[in-house]
Coordinates of C-alpha atoms in Angstrom, one line a residue:
X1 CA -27.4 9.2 -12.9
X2 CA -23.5 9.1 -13.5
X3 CA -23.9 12.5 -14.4
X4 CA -25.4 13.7 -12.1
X5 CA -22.9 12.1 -9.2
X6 CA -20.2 13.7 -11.0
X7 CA -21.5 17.3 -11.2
X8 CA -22.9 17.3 -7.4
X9 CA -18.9 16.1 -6.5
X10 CA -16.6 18.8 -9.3
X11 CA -19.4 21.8 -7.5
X12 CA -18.8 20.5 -3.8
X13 CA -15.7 18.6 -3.1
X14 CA -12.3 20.1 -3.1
X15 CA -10.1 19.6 -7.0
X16 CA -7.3 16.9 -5.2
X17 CA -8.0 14.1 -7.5
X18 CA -7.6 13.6 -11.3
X19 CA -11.0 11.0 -11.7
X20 CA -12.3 8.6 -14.3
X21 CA -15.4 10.1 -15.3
X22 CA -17.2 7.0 -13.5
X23 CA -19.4 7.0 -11.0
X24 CA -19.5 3.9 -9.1
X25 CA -22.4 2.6 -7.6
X26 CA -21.6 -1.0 -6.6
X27 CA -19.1 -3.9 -7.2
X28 CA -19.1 -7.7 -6.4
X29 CA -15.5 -9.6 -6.4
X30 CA -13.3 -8.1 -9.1
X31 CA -16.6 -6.5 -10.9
X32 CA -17.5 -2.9 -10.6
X33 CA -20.8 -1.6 -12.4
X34 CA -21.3 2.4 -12.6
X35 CA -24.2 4.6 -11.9
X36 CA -25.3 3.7 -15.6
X37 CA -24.6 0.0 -15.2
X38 CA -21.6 -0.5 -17.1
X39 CA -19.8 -3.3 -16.1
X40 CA -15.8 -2.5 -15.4
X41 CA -13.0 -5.8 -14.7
X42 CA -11.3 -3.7 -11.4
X43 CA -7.5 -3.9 -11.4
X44 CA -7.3 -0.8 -8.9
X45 CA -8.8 -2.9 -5.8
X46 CA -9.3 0.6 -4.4
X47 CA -5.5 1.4 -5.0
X48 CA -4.3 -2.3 -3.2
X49 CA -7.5 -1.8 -0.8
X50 CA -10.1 -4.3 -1.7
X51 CA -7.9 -7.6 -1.1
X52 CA -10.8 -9.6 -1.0
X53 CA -12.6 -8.1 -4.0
X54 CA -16.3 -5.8 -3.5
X55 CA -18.4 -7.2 -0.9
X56 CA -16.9 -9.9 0.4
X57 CA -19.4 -11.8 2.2
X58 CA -16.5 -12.2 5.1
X59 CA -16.3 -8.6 5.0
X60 CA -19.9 -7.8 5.0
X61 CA -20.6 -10.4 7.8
X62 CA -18.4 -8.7 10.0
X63 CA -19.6 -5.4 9.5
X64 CA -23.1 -5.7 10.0
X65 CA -22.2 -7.7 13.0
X66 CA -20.1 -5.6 14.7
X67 CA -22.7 -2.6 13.8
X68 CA -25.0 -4.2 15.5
X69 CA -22.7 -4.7 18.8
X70 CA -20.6 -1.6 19.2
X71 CA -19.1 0.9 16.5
X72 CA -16.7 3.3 18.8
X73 CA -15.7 3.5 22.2
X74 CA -11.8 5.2 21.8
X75 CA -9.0 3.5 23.1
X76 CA -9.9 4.7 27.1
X77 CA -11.4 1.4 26.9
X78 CA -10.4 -2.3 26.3
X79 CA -12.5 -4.5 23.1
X80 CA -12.8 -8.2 22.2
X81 CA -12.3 -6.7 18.3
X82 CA -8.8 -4.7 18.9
X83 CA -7.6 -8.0 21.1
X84 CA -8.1 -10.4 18.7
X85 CA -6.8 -8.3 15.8
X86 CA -3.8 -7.7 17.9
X87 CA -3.1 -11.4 18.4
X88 CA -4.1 -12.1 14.2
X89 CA -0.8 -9.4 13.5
X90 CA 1.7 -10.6 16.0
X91 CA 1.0 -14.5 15.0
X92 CA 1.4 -13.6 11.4
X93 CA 3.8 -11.4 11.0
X94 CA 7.1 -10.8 12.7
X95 CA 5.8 -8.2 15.2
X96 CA 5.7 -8.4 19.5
X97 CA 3.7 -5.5 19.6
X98 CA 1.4 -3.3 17.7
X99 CA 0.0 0.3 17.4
X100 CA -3.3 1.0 15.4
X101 CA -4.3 3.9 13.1
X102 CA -6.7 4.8 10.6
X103 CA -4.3 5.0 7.2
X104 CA -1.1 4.5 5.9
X105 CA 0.2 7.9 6.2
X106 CA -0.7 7.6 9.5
X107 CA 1.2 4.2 10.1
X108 CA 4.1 5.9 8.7
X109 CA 4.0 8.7 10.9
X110 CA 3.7 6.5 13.8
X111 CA 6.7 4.3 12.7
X112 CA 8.8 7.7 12.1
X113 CA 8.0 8.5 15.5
X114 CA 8.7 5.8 17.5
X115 CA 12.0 5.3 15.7
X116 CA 12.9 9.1 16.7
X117 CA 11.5 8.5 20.2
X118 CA 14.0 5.2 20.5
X119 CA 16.8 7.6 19.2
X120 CA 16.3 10.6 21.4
X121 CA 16.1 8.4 25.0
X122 CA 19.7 7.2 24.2
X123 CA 20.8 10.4 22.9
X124 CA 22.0 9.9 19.6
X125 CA 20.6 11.7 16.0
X126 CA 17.2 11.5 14.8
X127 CA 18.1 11.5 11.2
X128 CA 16.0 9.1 9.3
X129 CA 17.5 7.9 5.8
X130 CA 15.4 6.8 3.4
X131 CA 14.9 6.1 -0.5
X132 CA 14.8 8.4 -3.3
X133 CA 11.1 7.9 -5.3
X134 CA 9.3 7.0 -1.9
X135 CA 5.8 7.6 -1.3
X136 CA 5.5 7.4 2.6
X137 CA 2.1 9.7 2.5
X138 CA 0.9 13.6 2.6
X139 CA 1.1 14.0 5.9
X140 CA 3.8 16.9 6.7
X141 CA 5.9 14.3 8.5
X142 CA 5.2 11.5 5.6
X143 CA 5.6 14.0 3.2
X144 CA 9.0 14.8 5.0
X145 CA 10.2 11.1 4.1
X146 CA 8.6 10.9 0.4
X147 CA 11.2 12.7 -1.9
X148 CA 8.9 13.5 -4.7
X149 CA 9.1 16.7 -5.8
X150 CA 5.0 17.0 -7.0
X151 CA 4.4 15.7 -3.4
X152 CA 6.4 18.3 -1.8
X153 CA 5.9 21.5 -3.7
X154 CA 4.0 24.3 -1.7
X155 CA 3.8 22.8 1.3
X156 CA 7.1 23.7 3.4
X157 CA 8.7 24.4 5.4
X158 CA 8.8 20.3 5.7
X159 CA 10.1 18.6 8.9
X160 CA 13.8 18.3 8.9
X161 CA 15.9 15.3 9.6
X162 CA 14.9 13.3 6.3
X163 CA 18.3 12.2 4.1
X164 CA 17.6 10.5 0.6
X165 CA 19.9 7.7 -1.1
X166 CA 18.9 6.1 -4.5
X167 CA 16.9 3.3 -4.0
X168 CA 18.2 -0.1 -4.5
X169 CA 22.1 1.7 -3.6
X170 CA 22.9 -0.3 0.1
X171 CA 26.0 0.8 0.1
X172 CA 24.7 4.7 -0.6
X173 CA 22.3 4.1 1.9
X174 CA 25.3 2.6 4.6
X175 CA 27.3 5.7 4.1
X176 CA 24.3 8.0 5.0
X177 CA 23.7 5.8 7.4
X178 CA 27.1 6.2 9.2
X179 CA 27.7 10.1 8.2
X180 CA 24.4 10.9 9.7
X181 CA 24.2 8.5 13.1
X182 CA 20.8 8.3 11.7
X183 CA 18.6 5.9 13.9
X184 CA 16.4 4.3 10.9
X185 CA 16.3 3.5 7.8
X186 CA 12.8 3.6 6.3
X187 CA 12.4 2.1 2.8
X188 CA 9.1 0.0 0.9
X189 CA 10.1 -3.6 -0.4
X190 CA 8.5 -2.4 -3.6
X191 CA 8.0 1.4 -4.4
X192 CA 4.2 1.5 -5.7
X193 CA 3.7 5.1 -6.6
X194 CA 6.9 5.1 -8.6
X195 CA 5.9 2.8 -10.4
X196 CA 6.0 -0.3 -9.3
X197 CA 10.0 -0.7 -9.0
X198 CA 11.7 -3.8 -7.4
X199 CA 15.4 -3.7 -6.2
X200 CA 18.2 -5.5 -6.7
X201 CA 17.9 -9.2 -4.7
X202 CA 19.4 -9.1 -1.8
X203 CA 18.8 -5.6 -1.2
X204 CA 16.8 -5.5 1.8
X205 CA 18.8 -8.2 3.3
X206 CA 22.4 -5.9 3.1
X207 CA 19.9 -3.3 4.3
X208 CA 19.0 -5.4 7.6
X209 CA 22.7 -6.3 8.1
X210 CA 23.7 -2.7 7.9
X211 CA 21.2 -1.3 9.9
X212 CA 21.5 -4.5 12.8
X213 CA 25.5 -3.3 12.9
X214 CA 24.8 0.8 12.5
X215 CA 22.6 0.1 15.7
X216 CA 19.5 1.5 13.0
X217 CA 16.3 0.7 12.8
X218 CA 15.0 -0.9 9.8
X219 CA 11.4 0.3 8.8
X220 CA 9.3 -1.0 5.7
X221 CA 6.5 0.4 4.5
X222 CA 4.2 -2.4 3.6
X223 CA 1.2 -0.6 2.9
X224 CA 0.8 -1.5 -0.9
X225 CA 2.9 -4.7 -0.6
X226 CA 1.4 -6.1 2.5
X227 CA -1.9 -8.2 3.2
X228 CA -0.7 -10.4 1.1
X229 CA -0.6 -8.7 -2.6
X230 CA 3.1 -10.1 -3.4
X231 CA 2.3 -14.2 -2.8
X232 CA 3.4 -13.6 1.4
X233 CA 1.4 -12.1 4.1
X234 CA 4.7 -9.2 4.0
X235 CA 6.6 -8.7 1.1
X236 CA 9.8 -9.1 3.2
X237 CA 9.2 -12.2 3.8
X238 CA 10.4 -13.2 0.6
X239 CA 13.7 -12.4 1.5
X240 CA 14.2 -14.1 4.9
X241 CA 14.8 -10.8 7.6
X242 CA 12.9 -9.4 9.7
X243 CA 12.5 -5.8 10.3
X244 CA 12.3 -3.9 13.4
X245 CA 9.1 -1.7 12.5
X246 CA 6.5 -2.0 9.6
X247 CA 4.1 0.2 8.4
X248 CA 0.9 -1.2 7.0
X249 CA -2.9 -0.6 5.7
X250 CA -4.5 -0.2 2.7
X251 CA -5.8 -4.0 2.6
X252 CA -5.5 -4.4 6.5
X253 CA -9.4 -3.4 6.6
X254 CA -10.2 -4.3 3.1
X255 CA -12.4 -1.5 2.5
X256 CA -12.6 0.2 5.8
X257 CA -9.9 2.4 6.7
X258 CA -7.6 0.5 9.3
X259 CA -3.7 0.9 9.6
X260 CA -0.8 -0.3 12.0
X261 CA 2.7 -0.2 13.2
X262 CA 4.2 -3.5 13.2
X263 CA 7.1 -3.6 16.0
X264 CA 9.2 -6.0 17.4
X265 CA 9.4 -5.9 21.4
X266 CA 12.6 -3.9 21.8
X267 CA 11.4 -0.9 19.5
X268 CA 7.8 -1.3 20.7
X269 CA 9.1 -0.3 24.2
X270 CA 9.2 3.4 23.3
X271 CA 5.7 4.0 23.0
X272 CA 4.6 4.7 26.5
X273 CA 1.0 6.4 27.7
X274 CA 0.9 9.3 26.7
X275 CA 3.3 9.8 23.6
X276 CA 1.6 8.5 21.3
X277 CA -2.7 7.7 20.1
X278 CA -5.4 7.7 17.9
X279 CA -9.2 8.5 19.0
X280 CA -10.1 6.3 16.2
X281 CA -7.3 3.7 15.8
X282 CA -8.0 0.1 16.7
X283 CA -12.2 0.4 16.4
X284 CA -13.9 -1.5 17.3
X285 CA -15.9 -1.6 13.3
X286 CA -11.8 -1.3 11.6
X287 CA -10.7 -4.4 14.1
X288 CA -13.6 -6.7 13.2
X289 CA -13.2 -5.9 10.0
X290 CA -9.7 -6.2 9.6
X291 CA -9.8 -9.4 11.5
X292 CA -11.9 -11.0 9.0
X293 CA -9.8 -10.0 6.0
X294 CA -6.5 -11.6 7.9
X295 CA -8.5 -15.0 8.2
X296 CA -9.8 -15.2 4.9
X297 CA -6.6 -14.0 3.7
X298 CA -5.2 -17.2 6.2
X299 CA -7.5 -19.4 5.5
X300 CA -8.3 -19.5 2.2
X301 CA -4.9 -19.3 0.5
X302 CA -5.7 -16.2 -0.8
X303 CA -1.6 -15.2 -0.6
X304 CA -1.0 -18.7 -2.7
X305 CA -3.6 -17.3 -5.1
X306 CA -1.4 -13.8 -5.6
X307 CA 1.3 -15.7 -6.4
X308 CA -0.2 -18.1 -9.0
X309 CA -2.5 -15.5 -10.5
X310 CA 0.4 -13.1 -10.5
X311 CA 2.8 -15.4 -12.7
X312 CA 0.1 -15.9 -15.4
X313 CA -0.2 -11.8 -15.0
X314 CA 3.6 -10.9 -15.9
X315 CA 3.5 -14.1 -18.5
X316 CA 0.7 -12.0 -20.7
X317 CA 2.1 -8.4 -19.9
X318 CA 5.4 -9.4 -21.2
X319 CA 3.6 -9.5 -24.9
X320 CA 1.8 -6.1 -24.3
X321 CA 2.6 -3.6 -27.5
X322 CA 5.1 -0.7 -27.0
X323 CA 5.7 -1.9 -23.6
X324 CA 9.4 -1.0 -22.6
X325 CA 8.8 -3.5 -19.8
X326 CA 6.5 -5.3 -17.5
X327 CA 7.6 -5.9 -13.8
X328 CA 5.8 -7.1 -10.5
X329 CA 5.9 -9.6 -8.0
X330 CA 2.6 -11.7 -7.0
X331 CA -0.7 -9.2 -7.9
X332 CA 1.3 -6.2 -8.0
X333 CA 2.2 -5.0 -11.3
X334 CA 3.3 -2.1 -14.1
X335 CA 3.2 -1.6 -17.6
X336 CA 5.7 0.6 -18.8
X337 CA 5.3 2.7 -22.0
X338 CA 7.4 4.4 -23.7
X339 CA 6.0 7.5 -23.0
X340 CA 3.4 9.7 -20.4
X341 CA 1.3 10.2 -23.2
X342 CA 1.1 6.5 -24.7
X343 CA 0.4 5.2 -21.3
X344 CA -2.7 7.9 -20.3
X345 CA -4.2 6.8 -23.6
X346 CA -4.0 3.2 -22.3
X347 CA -5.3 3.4 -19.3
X348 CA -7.8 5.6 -20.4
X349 CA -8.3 2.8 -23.4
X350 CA -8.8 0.2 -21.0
X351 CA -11.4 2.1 -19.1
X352 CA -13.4 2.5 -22.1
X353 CA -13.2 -1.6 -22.9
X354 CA -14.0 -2.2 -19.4
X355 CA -10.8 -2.8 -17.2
X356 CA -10.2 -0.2 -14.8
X357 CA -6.1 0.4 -14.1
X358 CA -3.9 3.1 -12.7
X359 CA -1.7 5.5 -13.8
X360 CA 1.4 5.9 -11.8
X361 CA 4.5 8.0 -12.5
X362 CA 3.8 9.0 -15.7
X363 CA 3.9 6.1 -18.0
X364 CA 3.6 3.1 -16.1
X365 CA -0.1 1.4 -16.4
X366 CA -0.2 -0.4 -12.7
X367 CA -2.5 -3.2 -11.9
X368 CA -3.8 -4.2 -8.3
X369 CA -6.3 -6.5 -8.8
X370 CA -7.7 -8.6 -5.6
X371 CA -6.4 -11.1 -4.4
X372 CA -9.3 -13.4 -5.3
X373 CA -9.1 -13.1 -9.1
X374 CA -9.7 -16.1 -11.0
X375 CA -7.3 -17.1 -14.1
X376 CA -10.4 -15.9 -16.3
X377 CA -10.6 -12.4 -15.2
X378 CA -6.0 -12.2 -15.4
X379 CA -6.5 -14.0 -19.2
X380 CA -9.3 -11.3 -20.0
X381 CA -7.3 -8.7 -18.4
X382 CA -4.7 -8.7 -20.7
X383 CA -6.2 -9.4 -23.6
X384 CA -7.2 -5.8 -23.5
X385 CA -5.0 -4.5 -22.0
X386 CA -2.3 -6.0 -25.5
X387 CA -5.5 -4.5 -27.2
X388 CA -5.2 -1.0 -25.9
X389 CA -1.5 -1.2 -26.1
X390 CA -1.6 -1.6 -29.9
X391 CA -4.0 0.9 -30.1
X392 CA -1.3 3.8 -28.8
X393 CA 1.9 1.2 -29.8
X394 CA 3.1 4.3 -31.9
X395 CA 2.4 6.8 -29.9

């Protein structure tokens, strides 16, 4: 059967995505069985996604109750879903206001746009600055923020008014700031794609100083560290700010694609009818949905649980084999090898002994698992993960 799911998608679907050869065919909290009925441990969550594991029974509940109500009706109409959503996201995080989408790239876009659309009524530059090693998305005007080269290539001309500074630099990024007039400064709290890098404390609270006296916008892309993957509901909120606009997703829907832009009321302002929409932002299926995952997410602790679970995590990683270095914060963590080619055989390694990972940025092994893990599935985690590792130690 796995076979045949994987020929019938190489023939028919585009080549974007480099695949485990694994078709998966269903999955029940952390665990993920294939088409053959191989049992995989899932670190990936979907890439950050599944926040409340496969098959919630939250998550299911609210979908085939919604189904069973209404699915769609655009946004030329007014739902009980989108309301209550909206209400979940401005009590929980620092927002006034909130604009819904369908993905992160999306949410990015949105937030690029209202910041430019704040800029432009008082007449001053557009220029957005933002950090070198970003992923923002693949959207031309996500891609436009997102330095990566691999991202990038083939693909321009890209919109213009993007300025990189290294990530982590605040007083690179206050220069640009200032040289440029720019009117935001868009950065993640923790870059994912590149690997799972933290700054230096008390980076994104000089960045909200700098950006409150430049007359800036601070943006954050929470979209991997939001929903609470990092031990709080945002991962800013481990530093005490606030930001003025935050792009999120990925676990906002826990499975089904729902994303937002997080504003306060002052930037909010700018999005008038008219300038901005979605046909299928702020469902009435994706609200439900993501409505469900805040209040399990609320009321069971589950960001308490990321934390905890996320301690133990680091604790056994820092023993892993040819490791240069194991980094995270709550259930959002990377392996770094010593090498591109020692980390694809790990990964790879670990897929075989049944624990599904990610390779991200070449040699970093990163782990994502949901928020609901128990201290039995971290423990077995990395026990094979330190069994891969010294595997491909000398590699």
């Amino acid at each position: 059967m796995s076979d045949e799911v994987i020929r019938a998608t190489d023939a028919n679907c585009m080549n974007t995505y480099r695949r485990f050869r694994i078709a998966a065919a269903r999955g029940e909290g952390a665990w993920l069985w294939d088409a053959g009925g191989k049992k995989y441990l899932d670190f990936t969550s979907g890439i950050a996604v599944s926040v409340l594991g496969h098959c919630h029974p939250a998550l299911v509940g609210a979908i085939k109750e919604q189904a069973g109500e209404l699915i769609h009706t655009s946004n030329l109409f007014y739902t009980k879903p989108q309301a209550r959503l909206a209400e979940l996201l401005t009590r929980h995080s620092f927002a006034d206001r909130v604009f819904f989408c369908n993905s992160g790239a999306e949410a990015c876009e949105g937030a690029i746009k209202l910041s430019r659309k704040r800029a432009g009524e008082a007449g001053r530059s557009t220029t957005v600055v933002c950090a070198e090693g970003a992923f923002h998305g693949r959207t031309l005007g996500a891609l436009g923020a997102t330095s990566g080269e691999a991202y990038r290539r083939g693909f321009g001309p890209l919109p213009e008014g993007f300025v990189f500074v290294p990530y982590g630099d605040a007083a690179a990024a206050e220069r640009a700031i200032r040289e440029h007039g720019a009117c935001a400064f868009m950065v993640e709290p923790i870059q994912g794609e590149n690997g799972v890098v933290i700054p230096p404390k008390g980076y994104l609270s000089a960045m909200r100083e700098v950006c409150s006296r430049e007359g800036a916008l601070l943006v954050l892309d929470e979209i991997q560290t939001g929903m609470g993957r990092t031990g709080k509901f945002l991962a800013h909120e481990h530093c005490g700010i606030t930001p003025d606009i935050a792009a999120i997703a990925k676990g906002l829907g826990g499975g089904v694609p729902c994303g937002a832009v997080l504003a306060t009321g002052e930037a909010g302002s700018y999005f008038t009818p008219g300038s901005h929409g979605s046909t299928f932002g702020g469902g009435p299926l994706a609200c439900a949905c993501a409505a469900a995952v805040i209040e399990e997410i609320s009321g069971s602790s589950l960001a308490e649980n990321a934390a905890v679970r996320g301690r133990r995590l680091l604790e056994g990683l820092g023993a892993v084999a040819g490791a240069r270095e194991a980094r995270g914060v709550g259930l959002m963590a990377g392996v770094e090898f010593s090498s591109d080619t020692a980390a694809k055989a790990a990964v790879d390694l670990c897929a075989e002994k049944g624990l599904l990972t990610i390779l991200t940025a070449g040699n970093v092994m990163r782990l994502l698992p949901p928020l609901t893990v128990s201290g039995e599935q971290v423990n077995l985690a990395v026990s094979i993960i330190r069994e891969a590792a010294g595997e491909v130690a000398d590699w």
